[in-house]
Coordinates of C-alpha atoms in Angstrom, one line a residue:
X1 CA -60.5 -35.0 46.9
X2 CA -62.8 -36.1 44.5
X3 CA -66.0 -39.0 44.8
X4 CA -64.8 -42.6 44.5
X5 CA -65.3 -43.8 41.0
X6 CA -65.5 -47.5 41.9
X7 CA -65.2 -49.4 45.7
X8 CA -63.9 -53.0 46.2
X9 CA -61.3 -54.9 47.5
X10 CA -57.8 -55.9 46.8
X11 CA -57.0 -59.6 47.4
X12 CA -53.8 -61.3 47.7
X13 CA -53.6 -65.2 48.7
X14 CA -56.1 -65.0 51.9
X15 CA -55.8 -61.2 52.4
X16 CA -58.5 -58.9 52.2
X17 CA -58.0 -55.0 51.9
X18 CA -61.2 -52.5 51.4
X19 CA -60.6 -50.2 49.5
X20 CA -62.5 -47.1 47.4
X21 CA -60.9 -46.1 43.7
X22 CA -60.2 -42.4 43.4
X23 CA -58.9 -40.5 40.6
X24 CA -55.2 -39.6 40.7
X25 CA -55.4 -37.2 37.8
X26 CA -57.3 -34.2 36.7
X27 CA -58.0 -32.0 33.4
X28 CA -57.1 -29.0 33.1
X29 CA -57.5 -29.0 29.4
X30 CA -60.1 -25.7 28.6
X31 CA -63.5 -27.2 26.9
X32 CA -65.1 -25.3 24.3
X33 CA -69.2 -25.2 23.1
X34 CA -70.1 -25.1 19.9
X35 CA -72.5 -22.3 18.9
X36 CA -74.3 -20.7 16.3
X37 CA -72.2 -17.6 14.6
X38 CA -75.3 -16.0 13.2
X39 CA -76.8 -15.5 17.2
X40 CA -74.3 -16.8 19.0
X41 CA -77.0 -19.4 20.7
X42 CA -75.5 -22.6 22.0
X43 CA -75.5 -25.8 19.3
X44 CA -76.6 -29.2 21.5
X45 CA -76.2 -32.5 20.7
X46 CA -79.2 -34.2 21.4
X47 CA -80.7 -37.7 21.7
X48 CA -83.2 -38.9 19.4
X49 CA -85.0 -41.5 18.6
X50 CA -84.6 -42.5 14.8
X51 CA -88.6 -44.1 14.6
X52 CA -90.4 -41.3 16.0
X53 CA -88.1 -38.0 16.0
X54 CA -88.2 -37.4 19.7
X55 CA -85.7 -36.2 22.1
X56 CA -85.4 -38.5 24.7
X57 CA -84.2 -38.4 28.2
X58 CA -81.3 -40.7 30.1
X59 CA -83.8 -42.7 31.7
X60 CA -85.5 -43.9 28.7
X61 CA -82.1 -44.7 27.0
X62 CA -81.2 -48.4 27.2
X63 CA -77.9 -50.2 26.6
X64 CA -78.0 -53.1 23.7
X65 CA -75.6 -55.4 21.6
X66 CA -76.9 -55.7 18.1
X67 CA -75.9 -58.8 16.0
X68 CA -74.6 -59.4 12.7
X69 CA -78.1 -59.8 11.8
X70 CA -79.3 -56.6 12.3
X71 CA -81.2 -57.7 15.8
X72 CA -80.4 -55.7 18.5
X73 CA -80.4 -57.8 22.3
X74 CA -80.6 -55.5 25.4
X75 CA -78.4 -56.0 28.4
X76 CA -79.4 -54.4 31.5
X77 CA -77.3 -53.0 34.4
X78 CA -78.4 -56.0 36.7
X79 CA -77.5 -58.3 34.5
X80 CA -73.6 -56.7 34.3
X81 CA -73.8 -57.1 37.8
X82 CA -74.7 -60.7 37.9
X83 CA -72.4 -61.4 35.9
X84 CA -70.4 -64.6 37.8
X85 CA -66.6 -63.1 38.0
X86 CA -64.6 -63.2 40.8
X87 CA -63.6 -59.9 40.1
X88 CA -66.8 -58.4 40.0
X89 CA -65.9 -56.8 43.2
X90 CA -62.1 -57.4 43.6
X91 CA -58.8 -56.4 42.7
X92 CA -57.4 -59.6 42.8
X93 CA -53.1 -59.9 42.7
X94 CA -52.3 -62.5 40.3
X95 CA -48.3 -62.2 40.8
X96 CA -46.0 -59.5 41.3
X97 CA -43.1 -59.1 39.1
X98 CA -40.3 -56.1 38.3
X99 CA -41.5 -52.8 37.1
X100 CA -38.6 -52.6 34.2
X101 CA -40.6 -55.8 32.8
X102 CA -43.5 -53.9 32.5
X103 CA -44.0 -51.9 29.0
X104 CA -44.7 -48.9 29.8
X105 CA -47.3 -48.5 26.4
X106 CA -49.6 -50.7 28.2
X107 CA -50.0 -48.4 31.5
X108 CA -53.1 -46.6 31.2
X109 CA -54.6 -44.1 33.6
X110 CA -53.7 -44.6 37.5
X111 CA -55.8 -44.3 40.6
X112 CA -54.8 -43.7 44.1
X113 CA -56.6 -46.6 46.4
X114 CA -57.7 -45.2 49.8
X115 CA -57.8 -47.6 52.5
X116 CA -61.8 -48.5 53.9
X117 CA -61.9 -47.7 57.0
X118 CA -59.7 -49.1 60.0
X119 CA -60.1 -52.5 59.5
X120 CA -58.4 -51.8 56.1
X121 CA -55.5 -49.8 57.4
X122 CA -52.9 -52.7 58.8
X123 CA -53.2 -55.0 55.5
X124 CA -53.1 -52.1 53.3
X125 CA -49.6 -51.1 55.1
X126 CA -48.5 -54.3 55.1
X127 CA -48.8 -54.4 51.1
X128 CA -47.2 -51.3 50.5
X129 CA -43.9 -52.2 52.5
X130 CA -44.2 -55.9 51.0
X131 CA -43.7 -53.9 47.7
X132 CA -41.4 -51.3 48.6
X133 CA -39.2 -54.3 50.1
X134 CA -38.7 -56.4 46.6
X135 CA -39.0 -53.0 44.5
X136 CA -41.7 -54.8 42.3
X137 CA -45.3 -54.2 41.0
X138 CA -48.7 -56.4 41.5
X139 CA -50.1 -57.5 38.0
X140 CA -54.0 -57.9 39.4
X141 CA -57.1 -58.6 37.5
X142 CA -60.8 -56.1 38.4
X143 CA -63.9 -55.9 36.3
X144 CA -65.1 -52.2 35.8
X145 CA -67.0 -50.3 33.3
X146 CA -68.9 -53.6 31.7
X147 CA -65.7 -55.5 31.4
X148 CA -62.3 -57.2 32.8
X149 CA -59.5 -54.8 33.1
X150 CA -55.6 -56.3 33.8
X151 CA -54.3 -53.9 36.5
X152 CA -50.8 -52.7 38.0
X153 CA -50.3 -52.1 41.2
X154 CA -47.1 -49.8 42.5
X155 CA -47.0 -47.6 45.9
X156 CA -46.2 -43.8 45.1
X157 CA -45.6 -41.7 47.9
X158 CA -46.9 -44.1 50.7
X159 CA -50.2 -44.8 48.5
X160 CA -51.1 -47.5 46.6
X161 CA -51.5 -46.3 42.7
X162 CA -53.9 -48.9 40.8
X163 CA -53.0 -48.1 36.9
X164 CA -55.7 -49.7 33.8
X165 CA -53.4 -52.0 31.9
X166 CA -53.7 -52.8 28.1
X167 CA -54.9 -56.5 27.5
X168 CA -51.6 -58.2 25.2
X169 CA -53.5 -58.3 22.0
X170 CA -55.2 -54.8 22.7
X171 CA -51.3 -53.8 21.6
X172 CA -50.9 -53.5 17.6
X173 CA -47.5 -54.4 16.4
X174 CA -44.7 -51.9 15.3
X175 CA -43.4 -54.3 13.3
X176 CA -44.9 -52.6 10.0
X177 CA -43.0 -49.2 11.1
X178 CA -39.3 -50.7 11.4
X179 CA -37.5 -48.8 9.0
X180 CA -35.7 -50.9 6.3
X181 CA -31.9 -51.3 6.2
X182 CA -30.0 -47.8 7.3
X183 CA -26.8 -47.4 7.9
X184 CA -25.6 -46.0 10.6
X185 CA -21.6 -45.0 11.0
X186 CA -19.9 -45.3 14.7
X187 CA -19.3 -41.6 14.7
X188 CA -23.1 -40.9 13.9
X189 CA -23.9 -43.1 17.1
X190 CA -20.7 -41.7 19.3
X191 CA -22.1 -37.7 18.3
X192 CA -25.7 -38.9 18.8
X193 CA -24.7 -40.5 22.9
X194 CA -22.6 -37.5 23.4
X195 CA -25.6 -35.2 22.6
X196 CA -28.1 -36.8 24.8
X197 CA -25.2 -36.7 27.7
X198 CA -25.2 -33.0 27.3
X199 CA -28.5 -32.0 27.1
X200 CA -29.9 -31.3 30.8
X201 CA -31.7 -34.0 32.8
X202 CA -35.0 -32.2 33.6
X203 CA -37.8 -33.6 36.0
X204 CA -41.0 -34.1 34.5
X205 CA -42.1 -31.3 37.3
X206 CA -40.6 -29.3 35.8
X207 CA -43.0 -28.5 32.6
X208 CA -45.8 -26.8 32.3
X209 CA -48.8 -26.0 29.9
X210 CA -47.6 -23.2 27.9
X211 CA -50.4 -23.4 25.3
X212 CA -53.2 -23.4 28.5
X213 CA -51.8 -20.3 29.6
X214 CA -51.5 -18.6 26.6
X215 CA -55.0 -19.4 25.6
X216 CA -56.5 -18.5 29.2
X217 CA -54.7 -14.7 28.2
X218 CA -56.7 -14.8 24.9
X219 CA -59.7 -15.6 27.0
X220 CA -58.8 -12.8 29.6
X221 CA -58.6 -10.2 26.7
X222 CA -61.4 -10.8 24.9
X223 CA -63.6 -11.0 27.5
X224 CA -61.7 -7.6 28.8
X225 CA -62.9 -6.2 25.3
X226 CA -59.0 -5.5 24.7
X227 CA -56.8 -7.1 22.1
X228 CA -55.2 -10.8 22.5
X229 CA -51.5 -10.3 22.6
X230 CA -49.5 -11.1 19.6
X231 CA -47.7 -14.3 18.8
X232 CA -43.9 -14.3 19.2
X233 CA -42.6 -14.6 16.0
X234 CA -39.8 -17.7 15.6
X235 CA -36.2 -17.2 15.4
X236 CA -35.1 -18.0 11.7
X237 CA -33.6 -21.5 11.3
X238 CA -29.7 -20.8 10.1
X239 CA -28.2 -22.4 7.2
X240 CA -29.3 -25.6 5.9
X241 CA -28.3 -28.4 7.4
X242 CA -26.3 -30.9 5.2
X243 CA -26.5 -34.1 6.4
X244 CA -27.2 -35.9 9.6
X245 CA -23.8 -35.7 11.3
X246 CA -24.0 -31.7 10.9
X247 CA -27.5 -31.6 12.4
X248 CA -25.8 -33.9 15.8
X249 CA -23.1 -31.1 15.7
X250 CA -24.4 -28.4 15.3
X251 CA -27.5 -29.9 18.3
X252 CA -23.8 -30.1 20.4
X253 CA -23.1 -26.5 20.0
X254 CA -26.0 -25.2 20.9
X255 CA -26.6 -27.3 24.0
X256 CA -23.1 -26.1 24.9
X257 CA -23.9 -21.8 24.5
X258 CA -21.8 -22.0 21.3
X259 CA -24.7 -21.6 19.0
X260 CA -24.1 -21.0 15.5
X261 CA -24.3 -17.3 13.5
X262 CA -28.1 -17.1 11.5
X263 CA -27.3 -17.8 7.7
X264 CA -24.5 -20.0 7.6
X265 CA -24.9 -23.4 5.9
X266 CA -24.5 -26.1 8.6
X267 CA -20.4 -27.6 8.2
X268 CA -19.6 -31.7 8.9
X269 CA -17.0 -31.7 11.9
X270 CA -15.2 -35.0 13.2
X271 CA -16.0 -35.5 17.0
X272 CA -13.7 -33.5 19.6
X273 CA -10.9 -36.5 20.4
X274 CA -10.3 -37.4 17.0
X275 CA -10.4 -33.5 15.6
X276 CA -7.1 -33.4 15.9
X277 CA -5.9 -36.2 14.1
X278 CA -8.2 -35.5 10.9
X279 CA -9.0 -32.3 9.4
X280 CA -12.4 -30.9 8.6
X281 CA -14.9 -32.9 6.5
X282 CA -15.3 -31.9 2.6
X283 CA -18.3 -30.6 1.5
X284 CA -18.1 -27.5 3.3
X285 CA -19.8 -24.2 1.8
X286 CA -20.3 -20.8 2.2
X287 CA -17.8 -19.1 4.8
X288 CA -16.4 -21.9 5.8
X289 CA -15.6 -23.4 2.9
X290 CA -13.7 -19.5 2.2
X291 CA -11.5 -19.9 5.1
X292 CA -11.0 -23.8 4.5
X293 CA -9.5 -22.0 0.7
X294 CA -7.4 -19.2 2.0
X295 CA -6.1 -21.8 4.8
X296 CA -4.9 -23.6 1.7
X297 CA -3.6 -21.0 0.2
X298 CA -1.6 -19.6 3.0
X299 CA -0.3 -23.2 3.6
X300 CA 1.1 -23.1 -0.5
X301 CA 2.5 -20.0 -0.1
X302 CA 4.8 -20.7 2.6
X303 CA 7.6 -22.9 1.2
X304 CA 7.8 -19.5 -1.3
X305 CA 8.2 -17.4 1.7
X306 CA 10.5 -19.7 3.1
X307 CA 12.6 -20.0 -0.1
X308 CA 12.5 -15.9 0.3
X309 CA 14.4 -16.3 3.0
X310 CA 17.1 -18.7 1.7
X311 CA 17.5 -16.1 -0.9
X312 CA 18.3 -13.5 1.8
X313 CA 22.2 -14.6 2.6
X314 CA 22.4 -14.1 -1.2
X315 CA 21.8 -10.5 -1.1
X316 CA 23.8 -10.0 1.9
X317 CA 26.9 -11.7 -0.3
X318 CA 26.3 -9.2 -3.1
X319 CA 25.9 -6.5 -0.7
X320 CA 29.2 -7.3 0.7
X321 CA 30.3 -7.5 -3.2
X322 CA 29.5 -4.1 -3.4
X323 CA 32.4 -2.6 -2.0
X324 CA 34.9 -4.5 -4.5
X325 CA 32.8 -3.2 -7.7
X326 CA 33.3 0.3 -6.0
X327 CA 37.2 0.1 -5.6
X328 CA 37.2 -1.1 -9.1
X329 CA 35.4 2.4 -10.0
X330 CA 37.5 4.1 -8.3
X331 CA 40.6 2.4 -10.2
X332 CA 38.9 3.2 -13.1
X333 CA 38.4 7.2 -11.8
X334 CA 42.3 7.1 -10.9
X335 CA 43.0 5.9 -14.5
X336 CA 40.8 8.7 -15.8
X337 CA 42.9 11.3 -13.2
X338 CA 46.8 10.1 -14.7
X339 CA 45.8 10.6 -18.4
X340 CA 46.4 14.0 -18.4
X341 CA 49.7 13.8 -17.1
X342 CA 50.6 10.9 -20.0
X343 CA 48.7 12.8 -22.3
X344 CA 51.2 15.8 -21.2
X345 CA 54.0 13.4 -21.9
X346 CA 53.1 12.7 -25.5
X347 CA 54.3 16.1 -26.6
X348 CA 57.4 16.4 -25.4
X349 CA 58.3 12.8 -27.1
X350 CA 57.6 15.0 -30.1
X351 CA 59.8 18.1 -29.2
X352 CA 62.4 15.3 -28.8
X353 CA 62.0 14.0 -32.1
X354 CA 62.1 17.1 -33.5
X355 CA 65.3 18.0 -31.8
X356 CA 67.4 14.9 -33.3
X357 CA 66.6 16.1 -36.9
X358 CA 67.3 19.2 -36.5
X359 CA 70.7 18.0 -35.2
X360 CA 70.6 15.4 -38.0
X361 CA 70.4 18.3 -40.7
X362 CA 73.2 20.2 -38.9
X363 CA 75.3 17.6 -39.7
X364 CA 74.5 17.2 -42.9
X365 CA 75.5 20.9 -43.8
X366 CA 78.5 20.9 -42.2
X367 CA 79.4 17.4 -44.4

């Protein structure tokens, strides 16, 4: 565990607790030098006094206010120290309220607060279950670093966190970065919840520095004399995304595993319960506005094929006709087979004839 960074006392009503401030939170951020590229020497950043050029050291470096003026009026570490506020010395509990009431832009970095010896132990458990009871937080005021800091107090795994607060007016307003009037539909909103219920709740605890560890292998293999290793490149975005309500579904579908092929222009979809009732949104293009088409089309050409099949019976009816034109054919074909015979006939009608006149002329000779 790190050195204390400040030691005091918290103070509530008539209670006194010792305590010493340590730091809850480390850095594990890599720090770079500058240097010179020409010799690679280190570049420093040094003191120096603007009247006579020289370097100085941290014992002849003073701390001083200067004045609109231009005069410059030295205050010395003593005099911080005598300066008459009761909590020069104290983290003193002004009230204790909810945490929820607490914005959480005005919580600045925490500290653990170690009990000071025995003495400190019972009141310092005493305030930590007093807390833990009526799940609130201690709003306290402390003086540190030259100045008066507004405090919160919470317990974190059986130890009292102290957390630097933001003073109200330290706070700029947002009010400048309100965007004007947008409107936003019912369905826009529904997608929007349903996305946020899908994606998975991770714990913070979960994360880690990605861009630390890949810049501690850059260090490792430079300093191996062997080549960093290559940047991943990114997956290409697919299509473009059209509008908002196609960015929340398609954000849906990949949540869900059901990601979308590379180089298809986002579609608009209505959410799942009322998909049924209303068909796909226009403005569709690309593949999906072909399929939308040939559904179309498909859904035209049925009362035709339908109508194909009203025709059928039809067919059938002639096909039954069929026999009927083929017994008159073969009426026709019977004709054909007699006319011989009458055709036979025909000359004997004219020996017959020819038989009367010669009886006719017989008669007339014997006359």
């Amino acid at each position: 565990m790190p050195r204390p960074v400040w030691s005091g006392a918290i103070t509530f009503g008539l209670v006194t607790i010792p305590v010493k401030v340590m730091p809850a939170t480390e850095n594990h951020s890599i720090s770079f030098h500058q240097y010179h590229r020409t010799d690679m020497a280190r570049v420093r950043v040094k003191k120096v006094c603007e009247t006579d050029g020289r370097t100085l050291s941290v014992d002849e470096i003073g701390r001083g206010f200067q004045t609109p003026d231009g005069d410059t009026i030295e205050i010395t570490e003593d005099e911080l120290d005598a300066i008459p506020l009761p909590t020069a010395k104290a983290i003193e509990i002004s009230g204790f309220v909810p945490a929820a009431s607490i914005d959480p832009i005005r919580i600045g970095e925490g500290y653990y607060l170690e009990g000071a010896g025995q003495v400190a132990a019972k009141p310092y458990v005493l305030l930590r279950k007093a807390l833990e009871r009526n799940a609130k937080v201690a709003v306290a005021k402390f003086a540190w670093h030259g100045r008066e800091r507004l405090g919160l107090l919470r317990v974190k795994d059986d130890v009292l966190v102290l957390h630097a607060m933001k003073w109200p007016d330290e706070v700029r307003s947002p009010d400048a970065l309100v965007p004007g009037d947008v409107e936003v539909g019912e369905r826009e909103i529904e997608a929007a919840v349903t996305l946020v219920d899908s994606m998975p709740a991770t714990e913070p605890s979960a994360f880690k520095d990605e861009y630390r560890e890949a810049l501690e292998q850059v260090i490792a293999a430079k300093s191996s004399g062997t080549a960093p290793p290559e940047a991943v490149p990114d997956e290409e975005p697919g299509g473009e995304v059209l509008d908002l309500m196609s960015a929340l579904r398609q954000s849906l579908e990949r949540t869900r595993g059901e990601e979308a092929p590379a180089g298809r222009e986002a579609t608009v979809h209505e959410l799942p319960r009322r998909s049924a009732r209303r068909g796909s949104a226009k403005g569709a293009t690309g593949d999906g506005a072909a399929r939308g088409t040939s559904k179309k089309a498909a859904a035209k050409k049925a009362p035709a094929k339908k109508a194909a099949a009203k025709k059928a019976p039809a067919k059938k009816a002639a096909a039954e006709k069929a026999p009927a034109k083929k017994s008159g054919a073969a009426k026709g074909a019977a004709k054909k087979a007699r006319s011989p015979a009458s055709t036979a006939k025909k000359p004997a009608k004219k020996s017959a004839s020819a038989s009367t006149t010669k009886r006719n002329t017989r008669t007339d000779k014997s006359a």
